[in-house]
Amino acid sequence: MSLRLHNNLTRRIEAFAPLDPACPTLYVCGPTVYNYVHIGNARGPVVFGVLADLLRRRHGALKYARNITDVDDKINAAAAEQGVPIATITDRFAAAYREDMAALGVAPPDVEPEATGHIAQIIAMIEALVASGNAYAAEGHVLFSVASFPGYGKLSRRDPEEMLAGARVDVAPYKRDPGDFVLWKPSTPELPGWDSPWGRGRPGWHIECSAMAAAHLGETIDIHAGGVDLQFPHHENEIAQSECAHGGRTFARFWLHNGMLNFGGAKMSKSLGNIEKIHDLVRAHPPEALRYALLSAHYRQPLDWSPALIEQSVRTLDRLYGTLRDLADIDATPMIPDAIESALDDDLNTPQALAEIAAIAAAARKAASDDERRRLKSQLLGAGLALGLLQQAPADWFGRGASNDDDARIQALIDERAAAKQARDFARADAIRDQLAAEAIVLEDTPQGVRWKRGS
Ligand SMILES: [Zn+2]
């Protein structure tokens, strides 16, 4: 078994071997906590969580850091609008993020560093960059000088001229070069700020990942991952800062980027807001089905996110849990089949792994002897373990219609049906009506809107 990953730095599939075989290091860019996050933001944590589990299995250990951006202009704006300190906003939405991730079966990283907890390290790194001539102070700001780093653009493979042309609109007067980016910026008295050699201010976004990766994982990390939308400028800037601050040492040996989710155009995303936020989705659908849906396409490809994809994932899990229910009389210890390890070794080929799971379940349904059933049940549970699926008791999966939480799920479905009708998506509205009917939920139209009750 040997793991091969698509390294976006070289644009090639490469054999992965960590610098320290006893403890690989992994850094994933985390959320900026000012609102509930979009399901698209869960794709990275889900798929790179599968990678984290695999690395722990193979190496016996892993140091995995995923940061929380808790100082940012969007946070400041939300705090000002609600008249509360930024910590009120960031504590609330960091907690919501952790809850959402837990609901999707994403295990917490080993470290979850917060930017505001690393201001000293950030300032020290900026000072090093100023001392090495890679950064300069101007009008209370400190900027990274892109021209000082010949490697700039090596990850995103952008032509420096092209990058500068893109940055030329509204160039701040204190920038020497239009592509230079902010490491530190001044804060007015009403904004959050920290004392620094350049006056009271706050860090730019990019520097926090460089400083926190170094603080927790060292100067060179094995794998840096995140959404492909972060490749430029965020990850390009992280490389520039880290490699210049650390005497040219490689910042990250492997770069992995996950593709984005497509929402089928503006109609769906506007009228059906509750198919986007994890917070709403996990109340409207079994969270495990959302996880399954996120793993259903290869992580580097875009994924078309739709109600149909969620429904199909629910049906697939119904079939798999149905198989496990039929095997309830058999005791089996989970064992991850080689076919699953091979699929994941192939640049985290989760669609292939899910196809293997379906094949194991189909074989289990046909198995004649108890030995055969035991072997296949152990494979099915093991395969599920590798992907973070099939770990509930079948009764819990099928019993999801009975809990109090379920009231919220039903209400969310009813809301989604109303939105679908309004958007003239009658196929979706009918599908929800049928789903509710199948669960014996009776709908009543009243002047106050739709009421519902459980039928018998
Ligand atoms: Zn980052």
Short mmCIF file of C-alpha atoms and ligand atoms in Angstrom, two decimals:
data_model
loop_
_atom_site.label_atom_id
_atom_site.label_comp_id
_atom_site.label_asym_id
_atom_site.label_seq_id
_atom_site.Cartn_x
_atom_site.Cartn_y
_atom_site.Cartn_z
CA MET A 1 0.00 0.00 0.00
CA SER A 2 1.42 3.35 -0.90
CA LEU A 3 -0.36 6.62 -0.92
CA ARG A 4 -0.21 8.70 -4.09
CA LEU A 5 -1.51 12.25 -4.06
CA HIS A 6 -1.96 14.90 -6.71
CA ASN A 7 0.52 17.57 -5.68
CA ASN A 8 -0.81 20.82 -7.03
CA LEU A 9 2.63 22.39 -6.71
CA THR A 10 3.99 20.07 -9.43
CA ARG A 11 0.60 19.30 -11.04
CA ARG A 12 1.54 15.62 -10.80
CA ILE A 13 0.49 12.52 -8.92
CA GLU A 14 3.37 11.73 -6.56
CA ALA A 15 4.12 9.03 -4.02
CA PHE A 16 3.64 10.52 -0.58
CA ALA A 17 6.23 9.94 2.12
CA PRO A 18 6.29 12.22 5.17
CA LEU A 19 9.46 13.92 6.36
CA ASP A 20 9.07 12.17 9.70
CA PRO A 21 7.51 8.72 9.08
CA ALA A 22 6.52 8.61 12.76
CA CYS A 23 4.40 11.76 12.47
CA PRO A 24 3.23 13.38 9.22
CA THR A 25 1.99 16.98 9.38
CA LEU A 26 -1.17 18.35 7.77
CA TYR A 27 -2.50 21.92 7.67
CA VAL A 28 -5.96 22.81 6.35
CA CYS A 29 -7.21 26.39 6.07
CA GLY A 30 -10.24 26.75 8.33
CA PRO A 31 -13.21 29.11 8.45
CA THR A 32 -13.56 32.81 9.11
CA VAL A 33 -16.18 32.75 11.85
CA TYR A 34 -18.77 35.46 11.28
CA ASN A 35 -21.74 33.43 10.03
CA TYR A 36 -22.98 29.88 9.55
CA VAL A 37 -20.88 28.18 6.91
CA HIS A 38 -21.88 26.96 3.53
CA ILE A 39 -21.88 23.20 2.73
CA GLY A 40 -19.11 23.93 0.20
CA ASN A 41 -16.85 24.72 3.16
CA ALA A 42 -17.37 21.20 4.50
CA ARG A 43 -15.95 19.42 1.47
CA GLY A 44 -12.32 20.05 2.46
CA PRO A 45 -12.73 19.09 6.14
CA VAL A 46 -14.65 15.91 5.15
CA VAL A 47 -12.26 14.67 2.46
CA PHE A 48 -9.07 15.79 4.21
CA GLY A 49 -10.48 14.22 7.39
CA VAL A 50 -10.57 10.89 5.49
CA LEU A 51 -6.93 11.59 4.55
CA ALA A 52 -6.08 12.39 8.20
CA ASP A 53 -7.55 9.04 9.31
CA LEU A 54 -5.59 7.22 6.61
CA LEU A 55 -2.32 8.90 7.65
CA ARG A 56 -2.95 7.98 11.30
CA ARG A 57 -3.63 4.36 10.28
CA ARG A 58 -0.45 4.12 8.24
CA HIS A 59 1.93 6.06 10.46
CA GLY A 60 0.44 5.59 13.90
CA ALA A 61 0.35 9.36 14.45
CA LEU A 62 -0.39 12.66 12.74
CA LYS A 63 -0.23 16.33 13.65
CA TYR A 64 -3.20 18.00 11.99
CA ALA A 65 -3.90 21.74 12.35
CA ARG A 66 -6.97 23.55 11.05
CA ASN A 67 -7.14 27.22 11.94
CA ILE A 68 -9.97 29.52 12.96
CA THR A 69 -9.80 33.05 11.53
CA ASP A 70 -11.21 35.13 14.36
CA VAL A 71 -10.07 38.61 13.31
CA ASP A 72 -11.24 39.85 9.93
CA ASP A 73 -13.06 42.81 8.42
CA LYS A 74 -16.20 40.71 7.86
CA ILE A 75 -16.20 39.86 11.58
CA ASN A 76 -15.69 43.54 12.47
CA ALA A 77 -18.62 44.48 10.24
CA ALA A 78 -20.90 41.86 11.82
CA ALA A 79 -19.88 42.97 15.34
CA ALA A 80 -20.46 46.65 14.52
CA GLU A 81 -23.85 45.91 12.98
CA GLN A 82 -25.00 44.00 16.07
CA GLY A 83 -23.24 46.34 18.53
CA VAL A 84 -21.29 43.53 20.24
CA PRO A 85 -17.57 42.77 20.76
CA ILE A 86 -15.99 40.64 18.01
CA ALA A 87 -15.55 37.76 20.46
CA THR A 88 -19.35 37.50 20.76
CA ILE A 89 -19.54 36.87 17.02
CA THR A 90 -16.48 34.63 16.75
CA ASP A 91 -17.29 32.49 19.83
CA ARG A 92 -20.81 31.92 18.58
CA PHE A 93 -19.89 30.96 15.04
CA ALA A 94 -16.77 28.97 15.96
CA ALA A 95 -19.02 26.88 18.22
CA ALA A 96 -21.58 26.55 15.41
CA TYR A 97 -18.80 25.47 13.02
CA ARG A 98 -17.60 22.78 15.45
CA GLU A 99 -21.18 21.53 15.86
CA ASP A 100 -21.72 21.44 12.10
CA MET A 101 -18.48 19.54 11.54
CA ALA A 102 -19.30 17.06 14.30
CA ALA A 103 -22.73 16.48 12.74
CA LEU A 104 -21.01 15.61 9.45
CA GLY A 105 -18.75 13.12 11.21
CA VAL A 106 -15.64 15.30 10.87
CA ALA A 107 -13.31 14.63 13.79
CA PRO A 108 -11.67 17.72 15.31
CA PRO A 109 -8.07 18.40 14.21
CA ASP A 110 -5.25 17.94 16.74
CA VAL A 111 -4.85 21.70 16.99
CA GLU A 112 -7.35 24.40 16.12
CA PRO A 113 -5.27 27.58 16.41
CA GLU A 114 -7.01 30.95 16.50
CA ALA A 115 -5.42 34.02 14.94
CA THR A 116 -6.01 36.22 17.99
CA GLY A 117 -4.10 33.69 20.11
CA HIS A 118 -1.00 34.03 17.88
CA ILE A 119 -0.49 37.78 17.55
CA ALA A 120 3.02 37.57 19.08
CA GLN A 121 4.09 34.91 16.54
CA ILE A 122 2.53 36.92 13.71
CA ILE A 123 4.36 40.10 14.73
CA ALA A 124 7.64 38.17 15.07
CA MET A 125 7.26 36.74 11.57
CA ILE A 126 6.49 40.16 10.10
CA GLU A 127 9.57 41.59 11.87
CA ALA A 128 11.68 38.82 10.32
CA LEU A 129 10.28 39.63 6.87
CA VAL A 130 11.05 43.34 7.33
CA ALA A 131 14.58 42.48 8.52
CA SER A 132 15.21 40.23 5.50
CA GLY A 133 14.05 42.93 3.10
CA ASN A 134 10.94 41.01 2.01
CA ALA A 135 8.52 43.43 3.66
CA TYR A 136 8.30 47.18 4.29
CA ALA A 137 6.32 49.51 6.53
CA ALA A 138 4.33 52.35 4.99
CA GLU A 139 1.62 54.55 6.54
CA GLY A 140 0.93 52.19 9.45
CA HIS A 141 0.78 49.19 7.14
CA VAL A 142 3.36 46.51 6.57
CA LEU A 143 3.40 45.04 3.08
CA PHE A 144 5.03 42.01 1.58
CA SER A 145 7.16 42.92 -1.43
CA VAL A 146 6.22 40.45 -4.14
CA ALA A 147 9.20 41.48 -6.26
CA SER A 148 11.53 40.33 -3.45
CA PHE A 149 10.50 36.66 -3.86
CA PRO A 150 11.39 35.13 -7.24
CA GLY A 151 9.23 32.07 -6.47
CA TYR A 152 6.06 34.14 -6.34
CA GLY A 153 3.42 32.51 -8.57
CA LYS A 154 4.91 28.99 -8.48
CA LEU A 155 1.78 27.39 -7.00
CA SER A 156 -0.90 29.14 -9.00
CA ARG A 157 1.40 29.36 -12.05
CA ARG A 158 0.28 32.82 -12.82
CA ASP A 159 2.38 35.08 -14.91
CA PRO A 160 3.66 37.92 -12.67
CA GLU A 161 2.61 40.48 -15.29
CA GLU A 162 -0.89 39.06 -15.31
CA MET A 163 -1.09 39.13 -11.51
CA LEU A 164 -0.01 42.75 -11.44
CA ALA A 165 -2.50 43.69 -14.13
CA GLY A 166 -5.24 42.12 -11.99
CA ALA A 167 -4.12 44.05 -8.92
CA ARG A 168 -3.79 47.38 -10.70
CA VAL A 169 -7.35 48.53 -9.99
CA ASP A 170 -7.48 50.91 -7.02
CA VAL A 171 -3.91 50.38 -5.90
CA ALA A 172 -3.33 51.81 -2.43
CA PRO A 173 -0.85 54.70 -2.59
CA TYR A 174 1.47 53.15 0.05
CA LYS A 175 2.16 50.07 -2.11
CA ARG A 176 5.49 50.00 -3.93
CA ASP A 177 4.14 47.42 -6.31
CA PRO A 178 0.46 46.78 -7.10
CA GLY A 179 0.82 43.06 -6.23
CA ASP A 180 2.21 43.71 -2.73
CA PHE A 181 -0.10 42.42 -0.03
CA VAL A 182 -0.86 43.44 3.53
CA LEU A 183 0.81 41.73 6.49
CA TRP A 184 -0.31 44.28 9.08
CA LYS A 185 -2.79 47.14 8.94
CA PRO A 186 -3.63 50.00 11.29
CA SER A 187 -6.79 49.89 13.42
CA THR A 188 -8.91 52.89 14.32
CA PRO A 189 -9.82 53.08 18.05
CA GLU A 190 -13.20 51.36 17.56
CA LEU A 191 -11.64 48.42 15.70
CA PRO A 192 -9.87 45.46 17.37
CA GLY A 193 -6.13 46.06 17.49
CA TRP A 194 -2.84 45.08 19.13
CA ASP A 195 0.29 47.11 19.83
CA SER A 196 3.07 46.46 17.36
CA PRO A 197 6.33 48.07 16.18
CA TRP A 198 4.18 49.75 13.47
CA GLY A 199 1.54 51.09 15.85
CA ARG A 200 -1.78 49.68 16.99
CA GLY A 201 -3.20 47.43 14.30
CA ARG A 202 -4.26 43.95 13.25
CA PRO A 203 -2.85 41.22 11.03
CA GLY A 204 -3.74 40.61 7.40
CA TRP A 205 -5.39 37.29 6.67
CA HIS A 206 -2.56 35.45 4.86
CA ILE A 207 0.11 35.91 7.54
CA GLU A 208 -1.93 34.11 10.20
CA CYS A 209 -1.75 30.74 8.40
CA SER A 210 2.01 31.07 7.89
CA ALA A 211 2.59 31.96 11.54
CA MET A 212 0.27 29.29 12.95
CA ALA A 213 1.54 26.51 10.66
CA ALA A 214 5.11 27.27 11.81
CA ALA A 215 4.06 27.52 15.47
CA HIS A 216 2.31 24.14 15.50
CA LEU A 217 3.80 22.05 12.68
CA GLY A 218 7.28 23.47 12.09
CA GLU A 219 8.85 25.35 9.21
CA THR A 220 8.26 22.63 6.60
CA ILE A 221 4.95 20.80 6.60
CA ASP A 222 4.12 17.64 4.66
CA ILE A 223 0.68 18.52 3.32
CA HIS A 224 -1.14 21.83 3.05
CA ALA A 225 -4.73 21.56 1.88
CA GLY A 226 -7.71 23.78 1.24
CA GLY A 227 -10.27 24.82 -1.34
CA VAL A 228 -9.03 25.56 -4.85
CA ASP A 229 -10.47 29.07 -4.44
CA LEU A 230 -7.69 29.71 -1.89
CA GLN A 231 -4.87 28.80 -4.26
CA PHE A 232 -4.45 32.40 -5.35
CA PRO A 233 -3.76 34.67 -3.67
CA HIS A 234 -4.04 33.08 -0.19
CA HIS A 235 -1.82 30.03 -0.61
CA GLU A 236 0.59 31.79 -2.94
CA ASN A 237 1.03 34.45 -0.26
CA GLU A 238 1.47 31.85 2.49
CA ILE A 239 4.35 30.30 0.50
CA ALA A 240 5.98 33.71 -0.05
CA GLN A 241 5.79 34.69 3.63
CA SER A 242 6.89 31.34 5.06
CA GLU A 243 9.73 30.64 2.65
CA CYS A 244 11.14 34.17 2.99
CA ALA A 245 10.85 34.13 6.79
CA HIS A 246 12.52 30.71 7.00
CA GLY A 247 15.59 31.25 4.84
CA GLY A 248 14.06 29.75 1.70
CA ARG A 249 13.10 26.40 3.26
CA THR A 250 10.14 24.68 1.55
CA PHE A 251 6.88 25.66 3.27
CA ALA A 252 4.66 22.74 2.21
CA ARG A 253 5.85 19.67 0.30
CA PHE A 254 2.40 18.72 -1.02
CA TRP A 255 -0.45 21.06 -1.90
CA LEU A 256 -3.94 19.54 -2.15
CA HIS A 257 -6.92 21.55 -3.38
CA ASN A 258 -10.54 20.46 -3.36
CA GLY A 259 -12.96 21.55 -6.08
CA MET A 260 -15.98 23.73 -5.46
CA LEU A 261 -19.66 22.82 -5.15
CA ASN A 262 -22.04 23.88 -7.94
CA PHE A 263 -25.53 24.91 -6.95
CA GLY A 264 -27.27 24.71 -10.30
CA GLY A 265 -27.49 28.43 -10.85
CA ALA A 266 -28.90 31.42 -9.05
CA LYS A 267 -32.49 30.18 -8.98
CA MET A 268 -31.74 27.34 -6.64
CA SER A 269 -29.30 29.19 -4.42
CA LYS A 270 -31.63 32.14 -3.90
CA SER A 271 -34.97 30.40 -3.51
CA LEU A 272 -33.69 27.38 -1.62
CA GLY A 273 -31.36 28.95 0.89
CA ASN A 274 -31.66 25.93 3.16
CA ILE A 275 -29.81 23.65 0.77
CA GLU A 276 -26.64 25.63 1.35
CA LYS A 277 -25.95 26.24 5.01
CA ILE A 278 -24.77 23.20 6.93
CA HIS A 279 -26.68 24.44 9.97
CA ASP A 280 -29.98 24.14 8.04
CA LEU A 281 -29.03 21.08 6.04
CA VAL A 282 -28.22 18.90 9.04
CA ARG A 283 -31.67 19.68 10.42
CA ALA A 284 -33.44 18.88 7.16
CA HIS A 285 -31.58 15.70 6.22
CA PRO A 286 -29.69 12.86 7.87
CA PRO A 287 -26.19 14.34 8.25
CA GLU A 288 -24.57 11.07 7.22
CA ALA A 289 -26.28 11.40 3.82
CA LEU A 290 -24.70 14.86 3.42
CA ARG A 291 -21.31 13.34 4.20
CA TYR A 292 -21.95 10.57 1.68
CA ALA A 293 -22.93 13.16 -0.93
CA LEU A 294 -19.73 15.16 -0.30
CA LEU A 295 -17.64 12.02 -0.83
CA SER A 296 -19.53 10.95 -3.96
CA ALA A 297 -17.29 12.82 -6.40
CA HIS A 298 -13.51 12.92 -6.54
CA TYR A 299 -12.31 15.81 -4.37
CA ARG A 300 -10.50 17.60 -7.20
CA GLN A 301 -13.61 17.68 -9.39
CA PRO A 302 -16.45 20.15 -8.99
CA LEU A 303 -19.50 18.59 -7.30
CA ASP A 304 -23.06 19.37 -8.42
CA TRP A 305 -24.94 19.85 -5.16
CA SER A 306 -28.69 19.36 -5.39
CA PRO A 307 -31.67 18.04 -3.47
CA ALA A 308 -31.60 15.04 -5.84
CA LEU A 309 -28.02 14.24 -4.81
CA ILE A 310 -29.02 14.32 -1.14
CA GLU A 311 -32.06 12.10 -1.75
CA GLN A 312 -30.00 9.63 -3.72
CA SER A 313 -27.46 9.51 -0.87
CA VAL A 314 -30.25 8.85 1.65
CA ARG A 315 -31.54 5.99 -0.52
CA THR A 316 -28.06 4.49 -0.87
CA LEU A 317 -27.54 4.60 2.90
CA ASP A 318 -31.01 3.08 3.38
CA ARG A 319 -29.84 0.15 1.26
CA LEU A 320 -26.50 -0.18 3.08
CA TYR A 321 -28.02 0.07 6.55
CA GLY A 322 -30.73 -2.37 5.37
CA THR A 323 -27.96 -4.83 4.54
CA LEU A 324 -26.41 -4.32 7.98
CA ARG A 325 -29.83 -4.82 9.59
CA ASP A 326 -30.18 -8.12 7.72
CA LEU A 327 -26.77 -9.11 9.12
CA ALA A 328 -27.74 -8.20 12.71
CA ASP A 329 -27.51 -11.85 13.83
CA ILE A 330 -23.82 -12.00 12.80
CA ASP A 331 -20.98 -10.79 15.05
CA ALA A 332 -18.19 -9.20 13.04
CA THR A 333 -15.16 -7.03 13.76
CA PRO A 334 -14.63 -4.15 11.30
CA MET A 335 -11.73 -4.78 8.93
CA ILE A 336 -10.82 -2.30 6.20
CA PRO A 337 -10.67 -4.20 2.89
CA ASP A 338 -7.61 -3.82 0.65
CA ALA A 339 -9.84 -2.56 -2.16
CA ILE A 340 -10.79 0.44 -0.01
CA GLU A 341 -7.19 1.19 0.97
CA SER A 342 -6.19 0.96 -2.72
CA ALA A 343 -8.96 3.32 -3.78
CA LEU A 344 -7.90 5.88 -1.16
CA ASP A 345 -4.23 5.39 -2.08
CA ASP A 346 -5.20 6.48 -5.58
CA ASP A 347 -5.32 10.20 -4.73
CA LEU A 348 -8.26 9.72 -2.33
CA ASN A 349 -10.56 8.16 -4.90
CA THR A 350 -13.67 8.21 -2.73
CA PRO A 351 -16.15 7.49 -5.60
CA GLN A 352 -14.22 4.26 -6.22
CA ALA A 353 -14.31 3.48 -2.49
CA LEU A 354 -18.10 4.03 -2.40
CA ALA A 355 -18.48 1.72 -5.41
CA GLU A 356 -16.50 -0.93 -3.48
CA ILE A 357 -18.84 -0.50 -0.52
CA ALA A 358 -21.86 -1.06 -2.77
CA ALA A 359 -20.22 -4.18 -4.20
CA ILE A 360 -19.47 -5.59 -0.74
CA ALA A 361 -23.06 -4.94 0.35
CA ALA A 362 -24.44 -6.60 -2.80
CA ALA A 363 -22.25 -9.66 -2.17
CA ALA A 364 -23.36 -9.73 1.48
CA ARG A 365 -27.03 -9.74 0.46
CA LYS A 366 -26.42 -12.83 -1.67
CA ALA A 367 -24.09 -14.65 0.71
CA ALA A 368 -25.25 -18.12 1.58
CA SER A 369 -23.10 -19.20 4.53
CA ASP A 370 -22.63 -17.54 7.91
CA ASP A 371 -18.85 -17.48 7.38
CA GLU A 372 -19.32 -15.58 4.14
CA ARG A 373 -21.79 -13.21 5.79
CA ARG A 374 -19.38 -12.61 8.69
CA ARG A 375 -16.48 -11.87 6.32
CA LEU A 376 -18.56 -9.43 4.28
CA LYS A 377 -20.09 -7.70 7.30
CA SER A 378 -16.62 -7.15 8.70
CA GLN A 379 -15.55 -5.65 5.35
CA LEU A 380 -18.65 -3.49 5.12
CA LEU A 381 -18.14 -2.05 8.62
CA GLY A 382 -14.40 -1.59 7.96
CA ALA A 383 -14.99 0.15 4.63
CA GLY A 384 -17.50 2.44 6.33
CA LEU A 385 -14.98 3.17 9.08
CA ALA A 386 -12.38 4.34 6.53
CA LEU A 387 -14.89 6.81 5.09
CA GLY A 388 -16.69 7.82 8.29
CA LEU A 389 -19.89 6.06 7.22
CA LEU A 390 -22.08 3.19 8.49
CA GLN A 391 -21.04 3.58 12.12
CA GLN A 392 -24.56 3.95 13.53
CA ALA A 393 -26.75 1.06 14.59
CA PRO A 394 -29.17 0.36 11.70
CA ALA A 395 -32.04 0.98 14.13
CA ASP A 396 -30.72 4.50 14.78
CA TRP A 397 -30.41 5.24 11.07
CA PHE A 398 -33.95 4.01 10.35
CA GLY A 399 -35.32 5.42 13.60
CA ARG A 400 -34.41 8.98 12.64
CA GLY A 401 -38.13 9.72 12.21
CA ALA A 402 -38.84 9.48 15.91
CA SER A 403 -36.76 12.03 17.79
CA ASN A 404 -37.45 15.62 18.80
CA ASP A 405 -34.71 16.83 16.48
CA ASP A 406 -36.84 15.39 13.78
CA ASP A 407 -39.48 18.10 14.22
CA ALA A 408 -36.93 20.62 12.98
CA ARG A 409 -36.04 18.37 10.07
CA ILE A 410 -39.70 18.05 9.06
CA GLN A 411 -40.26 21.78 9.41
CA ALA A 412 -37.21 22.43 7.23
CA LEU A 413 -38.58 20.08 4.58
CA ILE A 414 -41.91 21.90 4.66
CA ASP A 415 -40.13 25.24 4.31
CA GLU A 416 -38.07 23.84 1.47
CA ARG A 417 -41.27 22.61 -0.23
CA ALA A 418 -42.83 26.06 0.04
CA ALA A 419 -39.71 27.64 -1.45
CA ALA A 420 -39.66 25.05 -4.23
CA LYS A 421 -43.31 25.82 -5.08
CA GLN A 422 -42.56 29.51 -5.13
CA ALA A 423 -39.62 28.86 -7.45
CA ARG A 424 -41.96 26.72 -9.60
CA ASP A 425 -39.78 23.68 -8.97
CA PHE A 426 -42.80 21.40 -8.75
CA ALA A 427 -40.78 18.20 -9.15
CA ARG A 428 -38.90 19.02 -5.94
CA ALA A 429 -42.09 20.14 -4.15
CA ASP A 430 -43.80 16.87 -5.10
CA ALA A 431 -40.78 14.83 -4.08
CA ILE A 432 -40.88 16.42 -0.61
CA ARG A 433 -44.65 15.86 -0.36
CA ASP A 434 -44.10 12.18 -1.24
CA GLN A 435 -41.26 11.86 1.25
CA LEU A 436 -43.41 13.37 4.02
CA ALA A 437 -46.34 11.14 3.03
CA ALA A 438 -44.06 8.10 3.23
CA GLU A 439 -43.17 9.16 6.79
CA ALA A 440 -46.90 9.54 7.58
CA ILE A 441 -46.64 13.30 8.05
CA VAL A 442 -49.98 14.96 7.39
CA LEU A 443 -49.91 18.51 6.01
CA GLU A 444 -52.74 21.00 6.55
CA ASP A 445 -52.95 24.29 4.71
CA THR A 446 -54.10 27.03 7.10
CA PRO A 447 -54.28 30.82 6.72
CA GLN A 448 -51.12 30.97 8.89
CA GLY A 449 -49.24 28.63 6.56
CA VAL A 450 -48.72 24.92 6.48
CA ARG A 451 -49.20 22.99 9.73
CA TRP A 452 -48.19 19.39 10.12
CA LYS A 453 -48.85 16.43 12.38
CA ARG A 454 -47.81 12.83 12.56
CA GLY A 455 -50.44 10.48 11.13
CA SER A 456 -50.76 6.86 12.04
ZN ZN B 1 -4.85 29.62 5.15
#
